[in-house]
Short mmCIF file of C-alpha atoms in Angstrom, two decimals:
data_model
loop_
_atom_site.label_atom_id
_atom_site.label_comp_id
_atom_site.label_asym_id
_atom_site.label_seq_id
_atom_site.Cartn_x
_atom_site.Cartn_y
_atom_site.Cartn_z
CA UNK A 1 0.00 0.00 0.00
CA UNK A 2 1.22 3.14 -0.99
CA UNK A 3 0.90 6.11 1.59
CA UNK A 4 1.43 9.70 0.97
CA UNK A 5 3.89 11.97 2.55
CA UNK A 6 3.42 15.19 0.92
CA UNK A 7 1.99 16.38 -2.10
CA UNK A 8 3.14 19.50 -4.10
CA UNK A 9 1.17 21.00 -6.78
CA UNK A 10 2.38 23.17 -9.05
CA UNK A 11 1.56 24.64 -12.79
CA UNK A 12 3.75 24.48 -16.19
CA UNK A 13 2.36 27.03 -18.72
CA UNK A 14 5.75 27.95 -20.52
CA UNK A 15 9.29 26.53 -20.73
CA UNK A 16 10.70 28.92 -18.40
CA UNK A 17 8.52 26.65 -15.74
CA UNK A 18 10.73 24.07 -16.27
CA UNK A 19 13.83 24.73 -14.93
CA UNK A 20 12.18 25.72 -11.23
CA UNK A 21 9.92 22.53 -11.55
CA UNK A 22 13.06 20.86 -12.13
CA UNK A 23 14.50 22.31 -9.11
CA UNK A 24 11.60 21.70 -6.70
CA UNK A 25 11.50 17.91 -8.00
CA UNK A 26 15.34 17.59 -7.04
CA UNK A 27 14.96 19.36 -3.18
CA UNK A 28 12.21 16.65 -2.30
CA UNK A 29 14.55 13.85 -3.59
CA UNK A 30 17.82 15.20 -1.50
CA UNK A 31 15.18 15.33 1.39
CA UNK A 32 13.94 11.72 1.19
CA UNK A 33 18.09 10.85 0.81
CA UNK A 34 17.45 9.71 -2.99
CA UNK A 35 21.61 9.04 -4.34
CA UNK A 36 22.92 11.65 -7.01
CA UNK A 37 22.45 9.19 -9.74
CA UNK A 38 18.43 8.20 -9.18
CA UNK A 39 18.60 12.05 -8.30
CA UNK A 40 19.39 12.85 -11.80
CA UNK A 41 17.55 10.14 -13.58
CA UNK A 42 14.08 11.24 -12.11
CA UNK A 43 15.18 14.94 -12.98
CA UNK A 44 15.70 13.80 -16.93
CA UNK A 45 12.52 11.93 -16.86
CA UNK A 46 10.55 14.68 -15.36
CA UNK A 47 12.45 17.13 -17.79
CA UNK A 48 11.36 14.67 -20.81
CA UNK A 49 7.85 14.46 -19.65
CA UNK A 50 7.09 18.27 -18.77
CA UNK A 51 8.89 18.97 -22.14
CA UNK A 52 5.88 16.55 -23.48
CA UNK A 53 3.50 18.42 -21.60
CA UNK A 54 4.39 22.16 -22.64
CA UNK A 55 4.96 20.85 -26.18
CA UNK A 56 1.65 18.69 -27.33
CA UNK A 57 -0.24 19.07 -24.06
CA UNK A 58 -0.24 22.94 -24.08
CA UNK A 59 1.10 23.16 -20.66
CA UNK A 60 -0.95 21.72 -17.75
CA UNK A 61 -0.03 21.02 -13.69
CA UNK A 62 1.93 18.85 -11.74
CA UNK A 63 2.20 17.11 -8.65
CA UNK A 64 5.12 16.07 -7.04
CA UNK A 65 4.28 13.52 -4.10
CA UNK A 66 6.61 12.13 -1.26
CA UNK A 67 5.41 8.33 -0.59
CA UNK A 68 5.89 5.41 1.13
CA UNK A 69 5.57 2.04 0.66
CA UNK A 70 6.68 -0.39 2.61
CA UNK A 71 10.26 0.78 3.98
CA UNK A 72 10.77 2.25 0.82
CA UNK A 73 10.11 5.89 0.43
CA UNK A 74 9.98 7.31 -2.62
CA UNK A 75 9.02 10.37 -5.74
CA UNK A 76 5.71 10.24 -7.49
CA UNK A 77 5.24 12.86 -9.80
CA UNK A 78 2.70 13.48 -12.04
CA UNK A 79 2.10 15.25 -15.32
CA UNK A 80 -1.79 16.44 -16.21
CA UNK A 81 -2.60 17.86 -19.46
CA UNK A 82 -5.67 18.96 -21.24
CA UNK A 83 -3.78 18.38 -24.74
CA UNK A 84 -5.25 16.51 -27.98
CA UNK A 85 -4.29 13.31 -25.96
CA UNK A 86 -2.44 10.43 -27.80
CA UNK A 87 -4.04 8.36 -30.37
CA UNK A 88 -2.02 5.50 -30.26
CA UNK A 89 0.21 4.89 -26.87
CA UNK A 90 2.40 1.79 -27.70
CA UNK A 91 3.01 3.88 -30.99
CA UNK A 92 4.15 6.62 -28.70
CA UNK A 93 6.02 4.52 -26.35
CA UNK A 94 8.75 3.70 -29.11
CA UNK A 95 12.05 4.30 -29.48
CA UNK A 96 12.59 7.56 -31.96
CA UNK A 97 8.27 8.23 -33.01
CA UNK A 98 8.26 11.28 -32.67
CA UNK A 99 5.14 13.28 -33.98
CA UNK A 100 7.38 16.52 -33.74
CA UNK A 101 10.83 17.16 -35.15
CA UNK A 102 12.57 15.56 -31.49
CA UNK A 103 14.97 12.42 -31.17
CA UNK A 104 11.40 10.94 -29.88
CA UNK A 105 12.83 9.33 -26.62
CA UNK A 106 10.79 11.52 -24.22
CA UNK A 107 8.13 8.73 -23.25
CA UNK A 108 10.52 5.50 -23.81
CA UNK A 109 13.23 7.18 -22.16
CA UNK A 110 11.18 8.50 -19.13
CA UNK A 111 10.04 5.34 -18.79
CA UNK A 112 13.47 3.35 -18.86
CA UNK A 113 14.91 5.90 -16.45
CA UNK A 114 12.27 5.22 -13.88
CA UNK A 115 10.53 2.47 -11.13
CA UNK A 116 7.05 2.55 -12.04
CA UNK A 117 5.62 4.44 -15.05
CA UNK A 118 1.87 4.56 -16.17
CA UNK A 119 0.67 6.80 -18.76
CA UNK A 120 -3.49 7.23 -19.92
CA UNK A 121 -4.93 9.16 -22.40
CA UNK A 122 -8.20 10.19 -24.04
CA UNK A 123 -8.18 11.64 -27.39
CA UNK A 124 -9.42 14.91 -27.57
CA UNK A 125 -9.76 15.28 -23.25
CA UNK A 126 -5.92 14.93 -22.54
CA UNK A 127 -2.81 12.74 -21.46
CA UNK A 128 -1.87 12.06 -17.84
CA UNK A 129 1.61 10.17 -16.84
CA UNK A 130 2.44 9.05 -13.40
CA UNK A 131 5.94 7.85 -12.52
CA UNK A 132 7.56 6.65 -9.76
CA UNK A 133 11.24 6.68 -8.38
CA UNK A 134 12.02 4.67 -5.29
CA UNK A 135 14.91 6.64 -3.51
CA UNK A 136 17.06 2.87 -4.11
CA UNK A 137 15.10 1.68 -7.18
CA UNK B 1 43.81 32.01 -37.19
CA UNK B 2 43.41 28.90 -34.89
CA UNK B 3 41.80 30.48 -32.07
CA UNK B 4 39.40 28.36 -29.69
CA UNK B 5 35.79 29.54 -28.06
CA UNK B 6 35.28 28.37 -24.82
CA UNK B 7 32.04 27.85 -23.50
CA UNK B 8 30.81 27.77 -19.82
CA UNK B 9 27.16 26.67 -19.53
CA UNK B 10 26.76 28.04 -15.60
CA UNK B 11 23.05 27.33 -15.10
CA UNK B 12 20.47 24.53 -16.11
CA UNK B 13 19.11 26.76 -19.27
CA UNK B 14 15.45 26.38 -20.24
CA UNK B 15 14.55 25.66 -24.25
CA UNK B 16 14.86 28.96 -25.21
CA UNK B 17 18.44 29.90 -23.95
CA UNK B 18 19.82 26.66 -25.49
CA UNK B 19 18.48 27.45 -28.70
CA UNK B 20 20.21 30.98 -28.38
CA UNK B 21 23.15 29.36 -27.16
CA UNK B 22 23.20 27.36 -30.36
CA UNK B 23 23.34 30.80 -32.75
CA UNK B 24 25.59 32.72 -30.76
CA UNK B 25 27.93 30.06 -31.02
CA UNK B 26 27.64 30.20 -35.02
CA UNK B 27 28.09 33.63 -35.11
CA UNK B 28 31.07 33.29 -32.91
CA UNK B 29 32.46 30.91 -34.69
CA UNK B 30 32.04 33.05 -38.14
CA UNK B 31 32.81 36.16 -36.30
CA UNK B 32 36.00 35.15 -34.62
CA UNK B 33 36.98 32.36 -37.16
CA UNK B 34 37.83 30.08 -34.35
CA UNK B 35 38.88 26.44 -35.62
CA UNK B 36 37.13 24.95 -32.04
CA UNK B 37 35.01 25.16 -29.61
CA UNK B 38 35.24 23.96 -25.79
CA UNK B 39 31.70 23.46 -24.47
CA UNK B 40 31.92 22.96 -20.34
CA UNK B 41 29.04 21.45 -19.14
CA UNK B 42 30.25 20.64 -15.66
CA UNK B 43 27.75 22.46 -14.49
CA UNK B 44 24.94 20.74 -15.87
CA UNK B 45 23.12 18.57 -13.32
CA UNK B 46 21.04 17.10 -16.39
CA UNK B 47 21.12 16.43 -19.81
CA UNK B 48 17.75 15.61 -21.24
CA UNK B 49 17.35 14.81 -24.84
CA UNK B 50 16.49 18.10 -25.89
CA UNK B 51 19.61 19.41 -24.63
CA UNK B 52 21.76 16.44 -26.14
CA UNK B 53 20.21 17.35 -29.18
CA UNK B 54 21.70 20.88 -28.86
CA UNK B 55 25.08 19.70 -28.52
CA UNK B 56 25.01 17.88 -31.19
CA UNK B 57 23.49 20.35 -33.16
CA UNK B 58 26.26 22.30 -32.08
CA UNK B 59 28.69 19.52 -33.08
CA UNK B 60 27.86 19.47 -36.89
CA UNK B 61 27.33 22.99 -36.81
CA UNK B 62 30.92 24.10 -36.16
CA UNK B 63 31.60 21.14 -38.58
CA UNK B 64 30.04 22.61 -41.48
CA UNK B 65 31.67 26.14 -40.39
CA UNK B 66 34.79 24.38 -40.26
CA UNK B 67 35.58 23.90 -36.47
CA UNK B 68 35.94 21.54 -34.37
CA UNK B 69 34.02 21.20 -31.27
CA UNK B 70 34.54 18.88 -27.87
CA UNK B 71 31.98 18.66 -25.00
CA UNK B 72 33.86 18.22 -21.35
CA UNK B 73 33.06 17.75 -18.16
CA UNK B 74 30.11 15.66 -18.03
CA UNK B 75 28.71 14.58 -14.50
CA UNK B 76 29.50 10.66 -14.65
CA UNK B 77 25.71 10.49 -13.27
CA UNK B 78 24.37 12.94 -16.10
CA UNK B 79 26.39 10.18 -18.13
CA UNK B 80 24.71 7.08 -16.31
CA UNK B 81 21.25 8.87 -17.30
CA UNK B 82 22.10 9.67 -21.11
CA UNK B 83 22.78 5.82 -21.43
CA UNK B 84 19.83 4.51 -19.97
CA UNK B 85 17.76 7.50 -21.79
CA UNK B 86 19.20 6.58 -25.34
CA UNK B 87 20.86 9.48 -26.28
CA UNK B 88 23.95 7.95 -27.45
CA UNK B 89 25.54 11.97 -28.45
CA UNK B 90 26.80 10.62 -31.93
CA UNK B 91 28.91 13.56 -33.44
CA UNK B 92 29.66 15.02 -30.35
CA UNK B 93 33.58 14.24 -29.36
CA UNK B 94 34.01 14.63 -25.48
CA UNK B 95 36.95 14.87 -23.43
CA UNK B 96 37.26 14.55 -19.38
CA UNK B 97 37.99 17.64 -18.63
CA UNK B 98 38.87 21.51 -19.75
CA UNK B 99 42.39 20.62 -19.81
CA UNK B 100 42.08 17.26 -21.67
CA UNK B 101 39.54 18.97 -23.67
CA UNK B 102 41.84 21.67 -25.37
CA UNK B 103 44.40 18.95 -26.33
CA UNK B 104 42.28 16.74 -27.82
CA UNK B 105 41.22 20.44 -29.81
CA UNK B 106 44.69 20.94 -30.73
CA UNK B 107 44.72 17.12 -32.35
CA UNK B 108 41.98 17.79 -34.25
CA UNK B 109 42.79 20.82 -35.62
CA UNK B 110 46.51 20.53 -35.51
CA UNK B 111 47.02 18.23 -38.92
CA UNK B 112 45.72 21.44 -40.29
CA UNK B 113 47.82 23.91 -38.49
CA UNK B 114 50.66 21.93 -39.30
CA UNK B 115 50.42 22.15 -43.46
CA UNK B 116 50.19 25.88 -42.33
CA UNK B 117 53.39 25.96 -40.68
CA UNK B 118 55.27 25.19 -43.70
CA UNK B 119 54.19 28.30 -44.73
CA UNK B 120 54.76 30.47 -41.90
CA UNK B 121 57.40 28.55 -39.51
CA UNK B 122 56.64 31.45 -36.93
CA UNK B 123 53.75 30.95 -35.92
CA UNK B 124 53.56 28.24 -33.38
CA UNK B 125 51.01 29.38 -30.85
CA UNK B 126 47.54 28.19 -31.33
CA UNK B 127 45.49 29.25 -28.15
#
């Protein structure tokens, strides 16, 4: 059972949100004692995915949770848009599909670089990806 | 003739700056006629693909504008990410550190510098 710590809301509407959302991410993961390394893989994931967000999504909010399960604490953060959602989400999972002119590893590689990663989407209503870092996962 | 750019990226930049980074460099490059550039990025606590995609960009740019170009300092976790993200940086040469980063500069550009030197044996000094 998963049981939350803390909860942290906060809004992107434009890319210079990203950088402090980047920032705020990071200070919860130094406070739960997360190592440099998982440190900076959840930062590049939640980089990737608020880079999604701002860029087919149209901006939306996020919420960056403290949690517990077990004995293991850990980082859930997730990403809420009111985009064009994604038609075709295994398509979109893929190495290097990109509907834009990126490398198109934003979802694959978010998902490789963290625990638990769940993404749902309704055409036409919006996407929403939760992931999770355990601080030794 | 043979000068280097060095580049210190200080702060995390958002989308925009790194695209800006990405022209000034060009026009540096043109303006100065530099034959390399030294991109620090020790002070980068991430490297996401977007900004991987810069310094590569960056690579083949200085390419085509005839420079060379060699990313150093890299966080070795910033590197442990960029594996498991994918981003393999193809293009871009690295080097460990500033130091390491101008000699491997000189290398590159030095088979050049030395058909110039037959020319002109005084001028030895690159930097």
């Amino acid at each position: 059972m998963i049981i939350v710590l803390s909860k942290d809301a906060m809004a992107i509407q434009k890319e210079q949100d990203v950088v402090p959302f980047r920032n705020r991410v990071k200070e919860y993961a130094v406070k739960i004692g997360m190592s440099l390394v998982n440190q900076t893989k959840l930062i590049t994931a939640a980089s990737e995915l608020v880079r999604n967000m701002l860029k087919y999504g149209g901006g939306g909010s996020t919420l960056i949770e403290v949690i517990s399960k077990g004995r293991e604490n850990g980082i859930r953060l997730t990403f809420a848009d009111k985009g064009p959602g994604i038609k075709d989400i295994p398509l979109a999972m893929q190495d290097g599909y990109s509907t834009g002119k990126s490398l198109g590893l934003g979802l694959p590689g978010a998902k490789r670089l963290v625990s638990e990663f769940d993404i749902k989407s309704t055409p036409g209503k919006g996407t929403t990806v939760t992931v999770i870092k355990w601080k030794n996962g | 003739m043979g000068k280097f750019l060095l580049v210190t990226i200080q702060v995390d930049l958002y989308d925009r700056l790194a695209l800006n980074l990405e022209t000034d460099l060009a026009n540096m490059v043109n303006k100065t006629g530099a034959r390399g550039v030294l991109i620090d990025i020790s002070a980068l606590s991430i490297v996401d693909s977007f900004m991987g995609r810069i310094l590569g960009n960056i690579g083949t740019m200085s390419k085509i504008m005839d420079a060379e170009s060699v990313v150093v300092g890299m966080q070795p976790a910033v590197a442990i990410t960029l594996v498991e993200l994918g981003l393999e940086l193809k293009g871009v040469s690295t080097a460990l550190n500033v130091e390491k980063g101008m000699q491997l500069l000189h290398t590159k550009v030095g088979s050049f510098e030395d058909e110039e030197k037959e020319e002109d044996a005084d001028d030895n000094s690159i930097e």
